[in-house]
Coordinates of C-alpha atoms and ligand atoms in Angstrom, one line a residue:
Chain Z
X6 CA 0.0 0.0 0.0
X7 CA 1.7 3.7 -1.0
X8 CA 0.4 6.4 1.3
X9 CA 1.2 9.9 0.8
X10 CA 0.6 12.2 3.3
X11 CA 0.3 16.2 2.4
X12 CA 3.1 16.0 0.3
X13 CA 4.3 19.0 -1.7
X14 CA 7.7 19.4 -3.7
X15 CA 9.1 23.0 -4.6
X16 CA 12.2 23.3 -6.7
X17 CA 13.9 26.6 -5.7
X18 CA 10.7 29.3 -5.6
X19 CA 8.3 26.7 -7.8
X20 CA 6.2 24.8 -5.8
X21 CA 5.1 21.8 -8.4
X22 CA 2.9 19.6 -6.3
X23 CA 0.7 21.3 -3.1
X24 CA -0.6 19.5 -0.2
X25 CA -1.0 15.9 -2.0
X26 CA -2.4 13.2 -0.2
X27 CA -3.4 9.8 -1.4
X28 CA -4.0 6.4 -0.7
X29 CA -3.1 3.7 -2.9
X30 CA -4.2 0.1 -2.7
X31 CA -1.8 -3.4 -3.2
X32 CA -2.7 -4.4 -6.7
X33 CA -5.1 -0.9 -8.1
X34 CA -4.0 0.4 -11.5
X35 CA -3.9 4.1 -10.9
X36 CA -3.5 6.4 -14.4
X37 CA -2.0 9.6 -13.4
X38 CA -3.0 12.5 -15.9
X39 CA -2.9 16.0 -16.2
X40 CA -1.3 19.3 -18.5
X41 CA 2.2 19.3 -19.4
X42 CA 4.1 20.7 -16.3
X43 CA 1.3 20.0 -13.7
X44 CA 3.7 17.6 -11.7
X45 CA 3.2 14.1 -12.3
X46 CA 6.3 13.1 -12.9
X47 CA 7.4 14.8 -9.6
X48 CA 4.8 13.2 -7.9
X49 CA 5.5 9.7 -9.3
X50 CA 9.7 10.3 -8.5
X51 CA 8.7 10.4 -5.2
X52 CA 7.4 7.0 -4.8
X53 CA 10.6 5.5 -5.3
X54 CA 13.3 8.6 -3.8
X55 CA 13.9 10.0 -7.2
X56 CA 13.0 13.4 -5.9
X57 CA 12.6 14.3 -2.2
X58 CA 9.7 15.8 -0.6
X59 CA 9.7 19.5 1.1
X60 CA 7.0 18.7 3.1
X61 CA 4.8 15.6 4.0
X62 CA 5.2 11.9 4.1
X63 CA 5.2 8.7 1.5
X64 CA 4.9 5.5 3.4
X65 CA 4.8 2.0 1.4
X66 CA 3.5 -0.7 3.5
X67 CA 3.6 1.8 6.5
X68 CA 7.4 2.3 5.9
X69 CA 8.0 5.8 5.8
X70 CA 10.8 5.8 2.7
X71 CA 12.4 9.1 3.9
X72 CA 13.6 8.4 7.4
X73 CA 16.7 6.5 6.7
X74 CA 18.9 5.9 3.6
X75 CA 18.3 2.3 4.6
X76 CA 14.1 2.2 3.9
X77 CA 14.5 4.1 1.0
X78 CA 17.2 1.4 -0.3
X79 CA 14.6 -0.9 0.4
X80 CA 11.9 0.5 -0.8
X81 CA 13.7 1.2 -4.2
X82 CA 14.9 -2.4 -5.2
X83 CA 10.9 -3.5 -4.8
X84 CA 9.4 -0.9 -6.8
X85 CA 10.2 -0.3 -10.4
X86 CA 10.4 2.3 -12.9
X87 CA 9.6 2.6 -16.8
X88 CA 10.8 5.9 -18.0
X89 CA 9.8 7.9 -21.2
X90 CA 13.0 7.5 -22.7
X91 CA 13.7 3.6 -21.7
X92 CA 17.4 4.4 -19.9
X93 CA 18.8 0.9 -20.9
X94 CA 22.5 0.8 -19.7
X95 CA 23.4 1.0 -23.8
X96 CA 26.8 -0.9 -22.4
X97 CA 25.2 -4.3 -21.9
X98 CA 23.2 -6.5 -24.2
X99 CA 19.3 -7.4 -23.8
X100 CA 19.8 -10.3 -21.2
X101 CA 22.7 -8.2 -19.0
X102 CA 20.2 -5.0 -18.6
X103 CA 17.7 -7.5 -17.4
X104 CA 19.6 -9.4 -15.1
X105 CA 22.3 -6.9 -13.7
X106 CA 20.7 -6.0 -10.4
X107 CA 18.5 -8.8 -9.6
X108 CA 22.8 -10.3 -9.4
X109 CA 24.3 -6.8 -8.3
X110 CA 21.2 -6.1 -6.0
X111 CA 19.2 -8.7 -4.9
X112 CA 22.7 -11.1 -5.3
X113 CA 20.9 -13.8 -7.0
X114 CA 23.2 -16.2 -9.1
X115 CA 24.1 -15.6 -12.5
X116 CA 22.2 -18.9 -13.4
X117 CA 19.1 -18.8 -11.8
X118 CA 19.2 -14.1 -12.7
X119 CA 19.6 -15.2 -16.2
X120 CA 17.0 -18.1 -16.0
X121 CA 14.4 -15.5 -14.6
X122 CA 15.6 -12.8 -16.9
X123 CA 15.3 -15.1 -20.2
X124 CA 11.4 -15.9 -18.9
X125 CA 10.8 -12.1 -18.9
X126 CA 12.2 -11.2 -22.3
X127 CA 10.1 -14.2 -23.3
X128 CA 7.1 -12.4 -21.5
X129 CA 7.2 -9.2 -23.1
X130 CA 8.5 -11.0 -26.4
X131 CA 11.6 -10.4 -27.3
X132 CA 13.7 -14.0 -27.1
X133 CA 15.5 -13.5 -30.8
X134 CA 17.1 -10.0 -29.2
X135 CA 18.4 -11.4 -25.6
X136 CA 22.5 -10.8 -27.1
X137 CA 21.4 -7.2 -29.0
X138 CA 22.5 -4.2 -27.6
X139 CA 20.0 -1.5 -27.0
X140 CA 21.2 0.7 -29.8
X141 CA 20.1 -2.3 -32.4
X142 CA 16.6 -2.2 -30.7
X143 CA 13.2 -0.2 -31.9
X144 CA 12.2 2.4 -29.4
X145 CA 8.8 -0.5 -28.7
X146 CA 11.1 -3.3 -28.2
X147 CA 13.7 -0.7 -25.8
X148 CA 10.7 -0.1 -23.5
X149 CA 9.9 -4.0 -23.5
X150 CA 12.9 -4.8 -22.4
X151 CA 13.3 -1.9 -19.8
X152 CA 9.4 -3.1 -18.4
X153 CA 11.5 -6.6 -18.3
X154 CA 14.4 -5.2 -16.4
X155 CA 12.0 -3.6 -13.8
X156 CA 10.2 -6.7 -13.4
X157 CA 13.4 -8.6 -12.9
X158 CA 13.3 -7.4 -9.2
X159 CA 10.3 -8.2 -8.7
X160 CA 8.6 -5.5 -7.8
X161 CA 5.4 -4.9 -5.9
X162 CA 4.9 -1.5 -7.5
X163 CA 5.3 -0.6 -11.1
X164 CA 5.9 3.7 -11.6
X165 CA 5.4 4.2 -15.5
X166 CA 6.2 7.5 -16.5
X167 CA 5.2 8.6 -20.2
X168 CA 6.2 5.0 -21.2
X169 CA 4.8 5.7 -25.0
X170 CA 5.8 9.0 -25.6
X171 CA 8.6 8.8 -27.0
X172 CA 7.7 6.4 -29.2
X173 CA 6.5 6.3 -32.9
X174 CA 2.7 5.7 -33.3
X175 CA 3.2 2.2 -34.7
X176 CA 4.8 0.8 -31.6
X177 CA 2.8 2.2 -28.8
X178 CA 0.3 -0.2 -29.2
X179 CA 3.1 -3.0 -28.4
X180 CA 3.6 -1.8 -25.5
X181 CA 0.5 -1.0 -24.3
X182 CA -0.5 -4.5 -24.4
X183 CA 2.5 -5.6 -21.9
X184 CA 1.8 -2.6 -19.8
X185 CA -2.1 -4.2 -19.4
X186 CA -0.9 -8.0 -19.3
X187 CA 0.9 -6.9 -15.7
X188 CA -2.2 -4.9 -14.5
X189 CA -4.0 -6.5 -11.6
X190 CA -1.7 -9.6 -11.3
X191 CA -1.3 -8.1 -7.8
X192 CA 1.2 -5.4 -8.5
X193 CA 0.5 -1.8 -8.2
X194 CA 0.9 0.3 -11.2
X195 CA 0.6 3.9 -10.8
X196 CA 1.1 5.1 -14.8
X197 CA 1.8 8.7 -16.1
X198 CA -0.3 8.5 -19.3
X199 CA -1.4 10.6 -22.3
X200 CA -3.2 7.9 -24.0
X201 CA -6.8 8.4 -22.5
X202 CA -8.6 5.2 -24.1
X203 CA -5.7 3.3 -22.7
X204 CA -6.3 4.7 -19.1
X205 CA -10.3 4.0 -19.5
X206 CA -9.3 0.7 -20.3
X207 CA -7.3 -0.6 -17.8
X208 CA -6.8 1.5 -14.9
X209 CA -9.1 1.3 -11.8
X210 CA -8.4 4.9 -10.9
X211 CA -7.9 8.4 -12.8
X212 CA -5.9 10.4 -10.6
X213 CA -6.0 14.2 -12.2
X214 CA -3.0 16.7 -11.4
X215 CA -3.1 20.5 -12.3
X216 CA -0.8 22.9 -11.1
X217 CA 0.5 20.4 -8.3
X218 CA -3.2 20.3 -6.9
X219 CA -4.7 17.0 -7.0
X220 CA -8.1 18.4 -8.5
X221 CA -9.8 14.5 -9.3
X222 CA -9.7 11.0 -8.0
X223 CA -12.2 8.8 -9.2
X224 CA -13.0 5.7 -11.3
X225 CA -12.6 6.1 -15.2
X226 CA -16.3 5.8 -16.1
X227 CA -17.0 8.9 -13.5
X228 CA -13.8 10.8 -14.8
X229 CA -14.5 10.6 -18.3
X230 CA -17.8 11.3 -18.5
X231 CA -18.4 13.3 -15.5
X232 CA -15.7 15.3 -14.2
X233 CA -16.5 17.0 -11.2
X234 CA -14.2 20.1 -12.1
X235 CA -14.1 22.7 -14.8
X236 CA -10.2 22.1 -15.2
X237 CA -10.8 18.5 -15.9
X238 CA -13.7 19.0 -18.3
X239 CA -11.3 21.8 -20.4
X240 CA -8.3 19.0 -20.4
X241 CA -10.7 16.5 -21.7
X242 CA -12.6 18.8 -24.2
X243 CA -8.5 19.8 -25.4
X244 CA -7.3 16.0 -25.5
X245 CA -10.3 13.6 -26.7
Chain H
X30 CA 70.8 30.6 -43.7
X31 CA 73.4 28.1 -43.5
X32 CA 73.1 25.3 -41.0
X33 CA 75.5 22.6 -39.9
X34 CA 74.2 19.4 -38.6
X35 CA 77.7 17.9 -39.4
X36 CA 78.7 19.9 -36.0
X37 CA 76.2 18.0 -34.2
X38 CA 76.0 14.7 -35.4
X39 CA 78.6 13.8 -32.5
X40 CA 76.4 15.2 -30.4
X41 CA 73.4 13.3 -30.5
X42 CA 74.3 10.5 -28.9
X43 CA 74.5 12.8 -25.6
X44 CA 71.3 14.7 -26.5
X45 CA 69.4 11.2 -27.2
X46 CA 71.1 10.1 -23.8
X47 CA 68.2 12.5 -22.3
X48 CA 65.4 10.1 -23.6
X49 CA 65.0 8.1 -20.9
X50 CA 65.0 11.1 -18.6
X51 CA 62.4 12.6 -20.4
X52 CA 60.4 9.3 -20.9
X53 CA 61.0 8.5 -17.1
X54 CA 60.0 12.2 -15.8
X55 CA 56.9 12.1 -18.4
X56 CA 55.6 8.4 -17.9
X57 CA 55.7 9.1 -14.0
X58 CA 53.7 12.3 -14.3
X59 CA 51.3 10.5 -16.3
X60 CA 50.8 8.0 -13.5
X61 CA 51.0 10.6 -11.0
X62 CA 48.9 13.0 -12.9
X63 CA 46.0 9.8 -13.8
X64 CA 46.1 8.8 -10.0
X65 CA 45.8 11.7 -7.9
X66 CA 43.4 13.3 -11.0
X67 CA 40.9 10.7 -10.3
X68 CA 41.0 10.8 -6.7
X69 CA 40.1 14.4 -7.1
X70 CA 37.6 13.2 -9.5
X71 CA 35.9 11.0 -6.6
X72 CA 35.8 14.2 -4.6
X73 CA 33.9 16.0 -7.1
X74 CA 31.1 14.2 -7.6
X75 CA 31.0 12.8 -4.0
X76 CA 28.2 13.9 -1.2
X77 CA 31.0 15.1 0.8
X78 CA 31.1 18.8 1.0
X79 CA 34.9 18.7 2.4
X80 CA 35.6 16.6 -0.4
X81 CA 34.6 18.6 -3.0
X82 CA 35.5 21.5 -1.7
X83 CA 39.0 20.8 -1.8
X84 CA 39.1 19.2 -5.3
X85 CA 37.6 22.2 -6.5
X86 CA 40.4 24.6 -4.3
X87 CA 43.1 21.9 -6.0
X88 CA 41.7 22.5 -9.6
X89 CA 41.5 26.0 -9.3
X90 CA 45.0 26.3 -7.5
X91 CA 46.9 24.7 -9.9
X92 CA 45.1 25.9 -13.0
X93 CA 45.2 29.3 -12.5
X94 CA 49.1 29.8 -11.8
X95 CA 52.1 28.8 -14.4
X96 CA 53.3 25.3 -14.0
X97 CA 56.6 27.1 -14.5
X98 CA 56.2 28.3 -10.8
X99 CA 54.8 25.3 -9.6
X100 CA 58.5 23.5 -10.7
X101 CA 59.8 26.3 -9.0
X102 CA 58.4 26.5 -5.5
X103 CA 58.5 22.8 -5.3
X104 CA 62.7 22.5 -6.3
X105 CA 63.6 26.1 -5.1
X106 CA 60.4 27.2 -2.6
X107 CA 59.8 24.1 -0.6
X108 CA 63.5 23.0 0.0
X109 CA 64.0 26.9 1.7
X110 CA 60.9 27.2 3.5
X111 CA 61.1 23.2 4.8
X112 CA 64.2 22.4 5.4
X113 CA 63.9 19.2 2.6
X114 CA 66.1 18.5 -0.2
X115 CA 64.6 17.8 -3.2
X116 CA 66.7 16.8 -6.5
X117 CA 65.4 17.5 -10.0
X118 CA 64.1 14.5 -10.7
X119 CA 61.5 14.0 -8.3
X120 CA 60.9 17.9 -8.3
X121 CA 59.7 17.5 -12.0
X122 CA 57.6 14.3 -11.8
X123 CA 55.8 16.3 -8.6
X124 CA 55.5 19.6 -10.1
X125 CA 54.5 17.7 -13.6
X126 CA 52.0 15.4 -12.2
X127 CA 50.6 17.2 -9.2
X128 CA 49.6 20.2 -12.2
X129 CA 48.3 17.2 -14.7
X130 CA 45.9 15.7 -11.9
X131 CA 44.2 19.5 -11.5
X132 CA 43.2 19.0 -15.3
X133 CA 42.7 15.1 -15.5
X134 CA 40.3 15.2 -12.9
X135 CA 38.6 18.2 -14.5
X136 CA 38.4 15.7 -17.6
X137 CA 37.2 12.3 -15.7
X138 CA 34.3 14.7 -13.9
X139 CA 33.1 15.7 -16.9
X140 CA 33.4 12.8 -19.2
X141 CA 31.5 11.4 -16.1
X142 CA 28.6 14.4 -16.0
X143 CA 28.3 14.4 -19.4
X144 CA 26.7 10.3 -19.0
X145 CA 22.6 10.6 -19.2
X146 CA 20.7 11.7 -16.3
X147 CA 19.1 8.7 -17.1
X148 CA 21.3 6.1 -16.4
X149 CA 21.8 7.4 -13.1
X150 CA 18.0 7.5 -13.0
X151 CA 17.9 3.8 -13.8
X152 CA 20.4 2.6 -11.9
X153 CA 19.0 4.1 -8.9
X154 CA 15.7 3.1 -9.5
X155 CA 17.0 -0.4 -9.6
X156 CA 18.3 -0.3 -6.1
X157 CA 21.9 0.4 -7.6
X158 CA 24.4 1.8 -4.5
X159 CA 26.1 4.5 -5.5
X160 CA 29.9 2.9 -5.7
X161 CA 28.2 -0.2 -8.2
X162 CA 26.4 2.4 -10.2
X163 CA 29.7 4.4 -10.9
X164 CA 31.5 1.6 -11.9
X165 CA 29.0 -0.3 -14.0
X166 CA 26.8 1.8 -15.5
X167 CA 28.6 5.0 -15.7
X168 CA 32.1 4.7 -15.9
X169 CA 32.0 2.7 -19.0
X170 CA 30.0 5.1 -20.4
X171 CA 31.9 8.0 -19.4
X172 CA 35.5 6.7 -20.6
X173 CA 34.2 6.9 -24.4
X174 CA 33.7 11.1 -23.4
X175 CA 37.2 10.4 -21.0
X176 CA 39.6 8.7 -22.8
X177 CA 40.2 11.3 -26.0
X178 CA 40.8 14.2 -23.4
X179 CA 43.2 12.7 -21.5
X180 CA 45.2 11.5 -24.2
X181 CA 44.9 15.2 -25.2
X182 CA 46.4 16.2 -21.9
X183 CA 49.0 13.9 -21.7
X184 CA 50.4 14.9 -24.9
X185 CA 50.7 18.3 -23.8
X186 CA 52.2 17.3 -20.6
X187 CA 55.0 15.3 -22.9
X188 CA 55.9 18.5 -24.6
X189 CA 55.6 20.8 -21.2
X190 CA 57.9 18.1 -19.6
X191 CA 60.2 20.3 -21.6
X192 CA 60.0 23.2 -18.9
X193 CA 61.7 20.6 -16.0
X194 CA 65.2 22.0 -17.8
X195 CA 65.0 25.0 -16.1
X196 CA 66.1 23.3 -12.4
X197 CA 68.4 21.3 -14.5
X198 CA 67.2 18.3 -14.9
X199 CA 69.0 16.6 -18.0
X200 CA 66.3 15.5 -20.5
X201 CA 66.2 16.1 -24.3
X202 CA 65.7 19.7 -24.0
X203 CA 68.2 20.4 -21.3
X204 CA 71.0 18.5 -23.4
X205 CA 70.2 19.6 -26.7
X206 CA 70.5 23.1 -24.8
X207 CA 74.1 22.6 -23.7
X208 CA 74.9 20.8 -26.6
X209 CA 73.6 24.1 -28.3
X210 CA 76.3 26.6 -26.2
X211 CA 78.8 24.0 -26.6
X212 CA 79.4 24.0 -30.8
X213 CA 77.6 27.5 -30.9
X214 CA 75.0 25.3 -33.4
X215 CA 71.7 26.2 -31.2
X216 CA 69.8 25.7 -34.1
X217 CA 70.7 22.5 -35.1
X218 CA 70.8 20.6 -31.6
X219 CA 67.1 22.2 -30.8
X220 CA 66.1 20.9 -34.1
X221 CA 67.1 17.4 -32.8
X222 CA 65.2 17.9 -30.1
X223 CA 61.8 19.7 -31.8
X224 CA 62.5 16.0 -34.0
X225 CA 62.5 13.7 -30.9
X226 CA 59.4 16.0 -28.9
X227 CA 57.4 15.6 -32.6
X228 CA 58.0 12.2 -32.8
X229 CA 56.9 11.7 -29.6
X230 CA 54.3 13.3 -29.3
X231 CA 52.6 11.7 -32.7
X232 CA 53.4 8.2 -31.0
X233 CA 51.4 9.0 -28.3
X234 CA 47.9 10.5 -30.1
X235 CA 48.8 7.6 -32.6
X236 CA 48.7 5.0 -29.6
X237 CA 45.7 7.4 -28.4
X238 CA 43.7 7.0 -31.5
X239 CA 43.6 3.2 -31.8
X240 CA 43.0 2.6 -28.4
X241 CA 40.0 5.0 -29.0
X242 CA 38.7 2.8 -32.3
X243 CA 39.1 -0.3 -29.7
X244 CA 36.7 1.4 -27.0
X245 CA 34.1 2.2 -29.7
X246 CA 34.3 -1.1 -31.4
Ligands
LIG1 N1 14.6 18.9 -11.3 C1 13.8 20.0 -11.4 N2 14.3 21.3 -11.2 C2 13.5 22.3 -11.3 N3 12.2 22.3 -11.7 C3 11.7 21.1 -12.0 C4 12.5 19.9 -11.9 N4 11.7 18.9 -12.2 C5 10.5 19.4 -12.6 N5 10.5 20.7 -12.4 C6 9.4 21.6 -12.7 O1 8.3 21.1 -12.0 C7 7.1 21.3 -12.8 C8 6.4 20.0 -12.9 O2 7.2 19.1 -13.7 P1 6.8 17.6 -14.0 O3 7.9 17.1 -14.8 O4 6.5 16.9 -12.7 O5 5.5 17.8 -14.9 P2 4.7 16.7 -15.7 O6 3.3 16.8 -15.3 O7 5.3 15.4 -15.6 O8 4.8 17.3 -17.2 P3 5.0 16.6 -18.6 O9 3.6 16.1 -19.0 O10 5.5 17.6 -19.5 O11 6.0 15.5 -18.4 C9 7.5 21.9 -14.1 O12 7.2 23.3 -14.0 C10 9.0 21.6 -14.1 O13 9.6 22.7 -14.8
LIG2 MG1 6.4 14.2 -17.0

């Protein structure tokens, strides 16, 4: 469970997310959407340390992540990240990206890391690329294989941030489809998202950021038909 | 113009008698230089305000004065003021490599900044501690940005090795000097030695280049 107590970030004078708090279930799909520059990438960062708060609290499974270096190491090796633009270590082939920290982290053999990591590049479909390098990859099959190398630690959160926007239009929906084979096989997925029908479809929650405020939280039926504020109902009018 | 290498030619056994000084004053500076430059490089980019704080002091330090009076304080300065003796030899390979570290760590924090955000991102995202992340994820990355610079300043620091003649120690330039004021042929025996620094010197961003195909490869 993520809890997030009246948390608000400001970078120098700009305050980018205000008095945020939220409750997140084991195992809910939560899309995360909003205007460019409303904070929900800052907001997801903090769910796993990348950015610190200035005031308030995240908690996941009532460990609070910022009182010791220690919890948030912790924390960090069970939840993972997709970013927009995949951040593959361009260094190491397919099958090394995947298994490097469940062996440099989670000090799991090489055998048994590999084993695991060849049943996830299976999964998201990629077994005639495990000894490519990143660079001889399509930007679909790159953010395959970096939801593979989250998954390889085993995660009971999943943070995706924009993971189709940097892609061309023909290989979103590639992804897409591995993003909704994980949702509600028990991890949590809280995903940053521009792609409406795709939040419609498989999140359980709509989660609506403007300015740093956290104007909605409701189901997608509610959301999309009926949003309770004017700010939603101009985003929606401007996007669908 | 009329030269006479004829004059010389005796010579040049003496003045090529300096190689190994200037080899051994140069490759020792290069290790010094490479050593202490990444352990101020560490500093840098490390958490620890004292630590970078004095890297930074360092850098400034000994890139904003002449190396020519950084050879001097060490062989003339330090011996006064301490008490220590000092002989040319060690003077140069200190002065040499203790001015080479301000700019090679300069070059291995860059080439180390200049990796993505995003593979810091990654790693850390992954659980990565710090120490694992530099050496596997970034530094690879960064010696591709790394590796041309510093090849770049050790060449320089082969032909600046020159400046060690002024406490007398007897490298190429040094001997090619006296051999100069000896025969009255300055021009010839400094020729000898402009022949020696440019061969050098071409050996090394040769060597420099392939090993910089190798890394891409
Ligand atoms: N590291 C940072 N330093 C300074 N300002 C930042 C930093 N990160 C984000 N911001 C600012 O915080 C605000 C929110 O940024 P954020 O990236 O969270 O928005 P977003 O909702 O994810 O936008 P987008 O849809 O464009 O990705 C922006 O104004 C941004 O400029
Ligand atoms: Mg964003």
């Amino acid at each position: 469970m993520i809890q997030i107590n009246n948390l608000s970030k400001s970078f120098k004078n700009n305050t980018v997310l205000k008095d945020i708090s939220l409750k997140i279930n084991q195992g809910e799909v939560v899309a995360l959407i909003g205007p460019s520059g409303s904070g929900k990438s800052t907001l997801l960062r903090h769910v796993n340390g990348l950015e610190t708060p200035s005031n308030g609290q995240v908690q996941v499974d009532g460990v609070n992540i910022f009182e010791s270096d220690k919890n948030l190491q912790d924390i960090r090796s069970s939840v993972g990240m997709v970013f927009q633009h995949f951040n593959l270590f361009p260094h190491m082939n397919v099958l090394q990206n995947v298994s490097y920290a469940p062996i440099k982290v989670r000090k799991l053999s090489k055998e048994l890391a590999e084993k695991k990591a060849l049943e996830l590049i299976e999964k998201v479909g990629l077994s005639d690329h495990i000894k490519k390098n990143p660079a001889q990859l399509s930007g679909g099959q790159k953010q395959r294989v970096a939801i593979a190398r989250a998954l390889a630690m085993e995660p009971k959160i999943m943070l995706f941030d924009e993971p189709t926007s940097a892609l061309d239009p023909e290989m979103v929906k590639e992804v897409l489809d591995v993003i909704k084979s994980l949702a509600h096989t028990g991890v949590t997925m809280l995903i940053v998202t521009h792609e409406m029908n795709f939040a419609k479809e498989v999140a359980d929650r709509i989660i609506f950021l403007e300015e740093g405020i956290l104007l909605e939280d409701s189901n997608p039926v509610e959301f999309f038909n009926n949003p309770k504020t004017d700010r939603a109902k101009e985003f929606l009018a401007k996007i669908l | 113009m009329n030269l006479d290498f004829s004059g010389v030619i005796p010579s040049i056994p003496f003045i090529l008698e300096g190689i190994k000084v200037t080899l051994a004053i140069v490759s020792m500076s290069i290790l010094l230089g490479f050593v202490l430059g990444s352990i101020l490089a560490v500093f840098k980019i490390s958490d620890i305000k004292v630590l970078t704080f004095f890297a930074s002091a360092y850098t400034s330090i000994f890139r904003g004065t002449p190396l020519i009076l950084q050879l001097m304080i060490i062989y003339y300065g330090l011996p006064q003021t301490f008490g220590i003796d000092i002989s040319e030899f060690p003077a140069a390979i200190l002065a040499l490599g203790l001015n080479s570290a301000a700019y090679v760590s300069e070059i291995i924090r860059a080439g180390i900044q200049a990796v993505d955000k995003g593979q810091s991102e990654a790693a850390i995202a992954l659980g990565v501690p710090k120490r694992l992340m530099l050496l596997d994820i970034i530094f690879p990355q960064a010696i591709r940005n790394i590796l041309p610079a510093l090849i770049n300043e050790f060449t320089s620091l082969t032909k600046e090795s020159a400046i060690v003649t002024v406490i007398g120690a007897s490298d190429v330039m040094r001997r090619a000097y006296m051999v100069g004021s000896d025969t009255y042929l300055y021009m010839e025996s400094l020729m000898i030695a402009g022949v020696f620094y440019y061969v050098l010197v071409s050996l090394l961003s040769f060597a420099g280049k392939k090993l910089e195909v190798k890394l891409q490869g």
